[in-house]
CSV table of C-alpha atoms in Angstrom, one decimal:
chain,number,residue,atom,x,y,z
A,1,MET,CA,3.1,-14.4,-140.5
A,2,THR,CA,-0.1,-15.6,-142.5
A,3,HIS,CA,-3.6,-14.4,-141.8
A,4,THR,CA,-6.5,-16.7,-141.9
A,5,VAL,CA,-9.8,-16.2,-141.7
A,6,SER,CA,-11.8,-16.9,-138.8
A,7,ASN,CA,-15.2,-19.4,-139.3
A,8,GLN,CA,-17.5,-16.6,-137.7
A,9,ASN,CA,-20.4,-16.3,-139.4
A,10,VAL,CA,-20.4,-12.2,-139.7
A,11,GLY,CA,-22.5,-11.5,-143.0
A,12,GLY,CA,-21.0,-10.5,-146.4
A,13,ARG,CA,-19.9,-12.4,-149.2
A,14,ARG,CA,-18.7,-16.3,-148.7
A,15,ASP,CA,-15.7,-17.3,-148.7
A,16,GLU,CA,-13.9,-18.8,-151.0
A,17,GLU,CA,-14.4,-22.3,-149.1
A,18,GLY,CA,-17.9,-21.6,-149.3
A,19,GLY,CA,-18.3,-21.8,-145.6
A,20,ARG,CA,-19.1,-18.2,-143.7
A,21,ARG,CA,-20.3,-14.9,-145.2
A,22,ARG,CA,-17.5,-12.2,-144.5
A,23,GLY,CA,-18.5,-8.7,-143.0
A,24,GLN,CA,-18.2,-5.4,-145.1
A,25,GLY,CA,-14.6,-4.2,-144.9
A,26,GLU,CA,-13.5,-7.4,-143.4
A,27,LEU,CA,-11.1,-8.5,-146.7
A,28,GLU,CA,-10.0,-4.6,-147.0
A,29,SER,CA,-9.0,-5.0,-143.4
A,30,GLN,CA,-7.0,-8.2,-143.8
A,31,VAL,CA,-5.6,-7.3,-147.1
A,32,LEU,CA,-4.4,-3.8,-145.5
A,33,THR,CA,-3.2,-5.8,-142.1
A,34,ALA,CA,-1.1,-8.1,-144.8
A,35,LEU,CA,-0.2,-5.0,-146.8
A,36,CYS,CA,1.2,-3.0,-143.7
A,37,GLU,CA,3.0,-6.2,-142.4
A,38,ALA,CA,4.9,-6.4,-145.7
A,39,PRO,CA,8.7,-6.0,-145.7
A,40,HIS,CA,8.6,-4.2,-149.2
A,41,PRO,CA,6.0,-3.8,-151.7
A,42,VAL,CA,4.6,-6.9,-153.0
A,43,THR,CA,2.4,-8.2,-155.2
A,44,ALA,CA,-1.1,-9.5,-155.4
A,45,GLY,CA,0.1,-13.5,-154.9
A,46,TRP,CA,2.2,-12.5,-152.2
A,47,VAL,CA,-0.8,-10.8,-150.4
A,48,ARG,CA,-3.2,-14.2,-151.2
A,49,GLU,CA,-0.9,-16.6,-149.7
A,50,GLN,CA,-0.5,-14.3,-146.7
A,51,LEU,CA,-4.4,-14.6,-146.3
A,52,GLY,CA,-4.3,-18.5,-146.5
A,53,GLY,CA,-4.4,-18.6,-150.3
A,54,THR,CA,-7.6,-19.9,-150.6
A,55,LEU,CA,-9.1,-16.8,-152.4
A,56,ALA,CA,-9.4,-16.2,-156.0
A,57,TYR,CA,-6.7,-14.2,-157.1
A,58,THR,CA,-9.3,-11.8,-159.0
A,59,THR,CA,-10.5,-11.2,-155.6
A,60,VAL,CA,-7.4,-9.9,-154.3
A,61,ILE,CA,-7.0,-7.6,-157.1
A,62,THR,CA,-10.6,-6.6,-156.6
A,63,ILE,CA,-9.5,-5.4,-153.1
A,64,LEU,CA,-6.3,-4.0,-153.7
A,65,THR,CA,-8.2,-2.1,-156.4
A,66,ARG,CA,-10.9,-0.5,-154.2
A,67,LEU,CA,-8.3,0.1,-151.5
A,68,GLN,CA,-6.3,2.2,-154.3
A,69,ALA,CA,-9.7,4.1,-155.2
A,70,LYS,CA,-9.5,4.9,-151.6
A,71,GLY,CA,-6.2,6.0,-151.2
A,72,ALA,CA,-5.6,3.2,-148.3
A,73,VAL,CA,-2.8,1.9,-151.0
A,74,THR,CA,-0.4,2.6,-153.7
A,75,ARG,CA,0.8,0.7,-156.8
A,76,GLU,CA,3.6,0.7,-158.8
A,77,ARG,CA,3.8,-1.3,-162.2
A,78,GLU,CA,7.0,-4.1,-162.3
A,79,GLY,CA,6.8,-5.7,-165.3
A,80,ARG,CA,3.6,-6.9,-166.6
A,81,SER,CA,2.2,-6.6,-163.0
A,82,PHE,CA,1.8,-4.2,-159.9
A,83,THR,CA,3.3,-3.8,-156.5
A,84,TRP,CA,1.4,-2.7,-153.9
A,85,THR,CA,2.4,-0.9,-150.7
A,86,ALA,CA,-0.2,0.8,-147.9
A,87,ALA,CA,-0.4,4.0,-147.9
A,88,SER,CA,-2.4,4.0,-144.8
A,89,ASP,CA,-2.5,1.7,-141.6
A,90,GLU,CA,-6.2,0.1,-140.4
A,91,ALA,CA,-6.7,3.4,-138.4
A,92,GLY,CA,-6.4,5.4,-141.5
A,93,LEU,CA,-8.5,3.5,-143.5
A,94,ALA,CA,-11.2,3.5,-140.4
A,95,ALA,CA,-11.3,6.9,-140.5
A,96,HIS,CA,-11.5,7.3,-144.3
A,97,ARG,CA,-14.4,5.5,-143.8
A,98,MET,CA,-16.2,7.3,-140.9
A,99,ARG,CA,-15.2,10.7,-143.2
A,100,ARG,CA,-17.2,8.9,-146.2
A,101,VAL,CA,-20.3,8.5,-143.9
A,102,LEU,CA,-19.9,12.1,-142.2
A,103,ASP,CA,-19.6,13.2,-146.2
A,104,ALA,CA,-22.7,11.8,-147.2
A,105,GLU,CA,-25.2,13.2,-144.4
A,106,THR,CA,-27.0,16.3,-145.1
A,107,ASN,CA,-26.7,17.6,-141.6
A,108,ARG,CA,-23.3,17.0,-140.2
A,109,ALA,CA,-23.5,18.9,-136.7
A,110,ALA,CA,-26.5,16.1,-135.9
A,111,VAL,CA,-24.5,13.5,-137.1
A,112,LEU,CA,-20.7,14.6,-134.9
A,113,THR,CA,-23.6,15.1,-131.7
A,114,SER,CA,-24.8,11.5,-132.0
A,115,PHE,CA,-21.8,10.1,-132.5
A,116,VAL,CA,-20.2,12.2,-129.7
A,117,SER,CA,-23.1,12.0,-127.2
A,118,SER,CA,-22.2,7.7,-127.7
A,119,LEU,CA,-19.0,7.8,-127.1
A,120,SER,CA,-17.6,6.3,-123.6
A,121,ALA,CA,-16.1,8.7,-121.2
A,122,VAL,CA,-12.7,7.6,-121.6
A,123,ASP,CA,-13.0,8.3,-125.6
A,124,GLU,CA,-14.6,11.4,-125.3
A,125,GLN,CA,-11.8,12.5,-123.0
A,126,LEU,CA,-9.5,10.7,-125.7
A,127,LEU,CA,-11.4,12.8,-128.2
A,128,ARG,CA,-11.2,16.2,-126.1
A,129,ASP,CA,-7.3,15.3,-125.6
A,130,LEU,CA,-6.2,14.8,-129.4
A,131,LEU,CA,-8.4,18.2,-130.6
A,132,ALA,CA,-6.7,19.9,-127.6
A,133,THR,CA,-3.1,18.5,-128.9
A,134,GLU,CA,-4.1,19.5,-132.4
A,135,GLU,CA,-5.2,23.0,-131.5
A,136,ALA,CA,-1.9,23.5,-129.6
A,137,GLN,CA,0.2,22.4,-132.4
A,138,GLU,CA,-2.1,24.9,-135.2
A,139,ALA,CA,-1.5,27.9,-132.5
A,140,GLN,CA,2.4,26.9,-132.4
A,141,GLU,CA,2.5,26.6,-136.3
A,142,ALA,CA,1.0,29.6,-136.5
A,143,GLN,CA,3.1,31.7,-134.0
A,144,GLU,CA,6.5,30.2,-135.4
A,145,ALA,CA,5.1,31.9,-139.4
A,146,GLN,CA,4.6,35.2,-137.6
A,147,ASP,CA,8.1,35.0,-135.8
A,148,THR,CA,9.4,34.3,-139.2
A,149,PRO,CA,11.1,37.1,-141.1
A,150,LYS,CA,9.9,37.7,-144.2
A,151,ASP,CA,12.0,38.0,-147.5
A,152,HIS,CA,11.1,40.7,-149.2
A,153,GLY,CA,13.6,40.4,-151.8
A,154,THR,CA,16.2,43.2,-150.8
A,155,PRO,CA,19.4,41.6,-151.7
Protein backbone atom coordinates (compact mmCIF):
# COMPACT_ATOMS: atom_id res chain seq x y z
CA MET A 1 0.00 0.00 0.00
CA THR A 2 1.42 3.41 -0.92
CA HIS A 3 0.94 6.26 1.53
CA THR A 4 0.47 9.67 -0.02
CA VAL A 5 0.85 13.01 1.65
CA SER A 6 -2.24 15.21 1.67
CA ASN A 7 -2.11 18.85 0.60
CA GLN A 8 -3.54 20.25 3.82
CA ASN A 9 -1.44 23.11 5.27
CA VAL A 10 -0.84 22.31 8.93
CA GLY A 11 2.53 23.92 9.74
CA GLY A 12 5.94 22.30 10.06
CA ARG A 13 8.45 21.48 7.30
CA ARG A 14 7.70 21.93 3.63
CA ASP A 15 7.16 18.76 1.67
CA GLU A 16 9.59 17.87 -1.10
CA GLU A 17 7.26 19.24 -3.76
CA GLY A 18 7.49 22.69 -2.13
CA GLY A 19 3.76 22.75 -1.39
CA ARG A 20 2.30 22.58 2.07
CA ARG A 21 4.04 22.36 5.41
CA ARG A 22 3.86 19.23 7.56
CA GLY A 23 2.82 19.18 11.19
CA GLN A 24 5.25 18.13 13.88
CA GLY A 25 5.46 14.37 13.98
CA GLU A 26 3.44 13.89 10.79
CA LEU A 27 6.35 12.43 8.85
CA GLU A 28 7.25 10.19 11.78
CA SER A 29 3.69 8.92 11.85
CA GLN A 30 3.68 8.24 8.11
CA VAL A 31 7.02 6.43 8.25
CA LEU A 32 5.91 4.37 11.25
CA THR A 33 2.65 3.45 9.50
CA ALA A 34 4.61 2.25 6.46
CA LEU A 35 6.91 0.17 8.68
CA CYS A 36 3.96 -1.32 10.58
CA GLU A 37 2.46 -2.45 7.27
CA ALA A 38 5.76 -3.79 5.90
CA PRO A 39 5.80 -7.56 5.32
CA HIS A 40 9.38 -7.86 6.66
CA PRO A 41 12.32 -5.60 7.64
CA VAL A 42 12.68 -3.00 4.89
CA THR A 43 15.18 -0.46 3.59
CA ALA A 44 14.84 3.30 3.74
CA GLY A 45 14.37 3.24 -0.03
CA TRP A 46 11.34 0.99 0.39
CA VAL A 47 9.89 3.35 3.01
CA ARG A 48 10.54 6.31 0.69
CA GLU A 49 8.61 4.60 -2.13
CA GLN A 50 5.69 3.79 0.21
CA LEU A 51 5.44 7.50 1.00
CA GLY A 52 5.11 8.41 -2.65
CA GLY A 53 8.79 8.66 -3.60
CA THR A 54 8.93 12.46 -3.35
CA LEU A 55 10.87 12.76 -0.10
CA ALA A 56 14.65 13.02 -0.21
CA TYR A 57 16.35 9.78 0.82
CA THR A 58 18.25 11.71 3.52
CA THR A 59 14.94 12.95 4.95
CA VAL A 60 13.69 9.38 5.29
CA ILE A 61 16.97 8.33 6.95
CA THR A 62 16.69 11.27 9.38
CA ILE A 63 13.13 10.32 10.34
CA LEU A 64 14.07 6.65 10.76
CA THR A 65 17.04 7.62 12.94
CA ARG A 66 14.82 9.84 15.11
CA LEU A 67 12.30 7.02 15.48
CA GLN A 68 15.12 4.67 16.46
CA ALA A 69 16.29 7.13 19.14
CA LYS A 70 12.72 7.12 20.49
CA GLY A 71 12.65 3.33 20.56
CA ALA A 72 9.89 3.16 17.95
CA VAL A 73 11.94 1.31 15.31
CA THR A 74 14.90 -1.02 15.21
CA ARG A 75 17.52 -1.47 12.54
CA GLU A 76 19.80 -4.28 11.49
CA ARG A 77 22.87 -3.94 9.32
CA GLU A 78 22.45 -5.65 5.99
CA GLY A 79 25.52 -5.24 3.80
CA ARG A 80 26.40 -1.56 3.61
CA SER A 81 22.87 -0.47 4.52
CA PHE A 82 20.24 -1.12 7.19
CA THR A 83 16.83 -2.70 7.26
CA TRP A 84 14.23 -1.18 9.53
CA THR A 85 11.38 -2.69 11.56
CA ALA A 86 8.67 -1.06 13.65
CA ALA A 87 9.26 -1.75 17.34
CA SER A 88 6.04 0.01 18.23
CA ASP A 89 2.82 0.88 16.48
CA GLU A 90 1.42 4.41 16.14
CA ALA A 91 -0.35 4.12 19.49
CA GLY A 92 2.94 3.19 21.14
CA LEU A 93 4.67 6.16 19.56
CA ALA A 94 1.90 8.51 20.71
CA ALA A 95 2.16 7.08 24.23
CA HIS A 96 5.93 7.65 24.14
CA ARG A 97 5.40 11.30 23.13
CA MET A 98 2.88 11.73 25.94
CA ARG A 99 5.36 10.32 28.47
CA ARG A 100 8.09 12.66 27.20
CA VAL A 101 5.81 15.66 27.65
CA LEU A 102 4.85 14.49 31.13
CA ASP A 103 8.47 13.83 32.07
CA ALA A 104 9.41 17.38 31.07
CA GLU A 105 6.97 18.90 33.56
CA THR A 106 7.80 19.54 37.20
CA ASN A 107 4.25 19.11 38.55
CA ARG A 108 3.15 15.75 37.20
CA ALA A 109 0.03 15.67 39.36
CA ALA A 110 -1.19 18.99 37.96
CA VAL A 111 -0.53 17.89 34.38
CA LEU A 112 -2.30 14.56 34.84
CA THR A 113 -5.21 16.23 36.64
CA SER A 114 -5.61 18.72 33.83
CA PHE A 115 -5.37 15.97 31.23
CA VAL A 116 -7.94 13.72 32.90
CA SER A 117 -10.35 16.61 33.51
CA SER A 118 -10.23 17.48 29.80
CA LEU A 119 -11.21 13.95 28.66
CA SER A 120 -14.66 13.21 27.29
CA ALA A 121 -16.87 11.02 29.47
CA VAL A 122 -16.27 8.10 27.08
CA ASP A 123 -12.47 8.51 27.18
CA GLU A 124 -12.50 8.93 30.94
CA GLN A 125 -14.44 5.67 31.35
CA LEU A 126 -12.05 3.92 28.95
CA LEU A 127 -9.11 5.13 31.03
CA ARG A 128 -10.80 3.93 34.25
CA ASP A 129 -11.48 0.52 32.67
CA LEU A 130 -7.88 0.20 31.47
CA LEU A 131 -6.52 1.11 34.90
CA ALA A 132 -8.86 -1.37 36.60
CA THR A 133 -7.78 -4.13 34.19
CA GLU A 134 -4.11 -3.36 34.81
CA GLU A 135 -4.67 -3.35 38.58
CA ALA A 136 -6.48 -6.69 38.42
CA GLN A 137 -3.65 -8.23 36.37
CA GLU A 138 -1.05 -6.99 38.84
CA ALA A 139 -3.04 -8.41 41.77
CA GLN A 140 -3.37 -11.77 39.99
CA GLU A 141 0.37 -11.88 39.24
CA ALA A 142 1.18 -11.05 42.87
CA GLN A 143 -1.15 -13.81 44.07
CA GLU A 144 0.38 -16.33 41.65
CA ALA A 145 3.86 -15.39 42.85
CA GLN A 146 2.78 -16.04 46.46
CA ASP A 147 1.20 -19.36 45.55
CA THR A 148 4.28 -20.61 43.69
CA PRO A 149 6.34 -22.92 45.92
CA LYS A 150 9.80 -21.61 46.59
CA ASP A 151 12.77 -23.82 45.68
CA HIS A 152 15.20 -23.55 48.56
CA GLY A 153 17.87 -25.56 46.82
CA THR A 154 17.12 -28.83 48.58
CA PRO A 155 17.38 -31.99 46.49
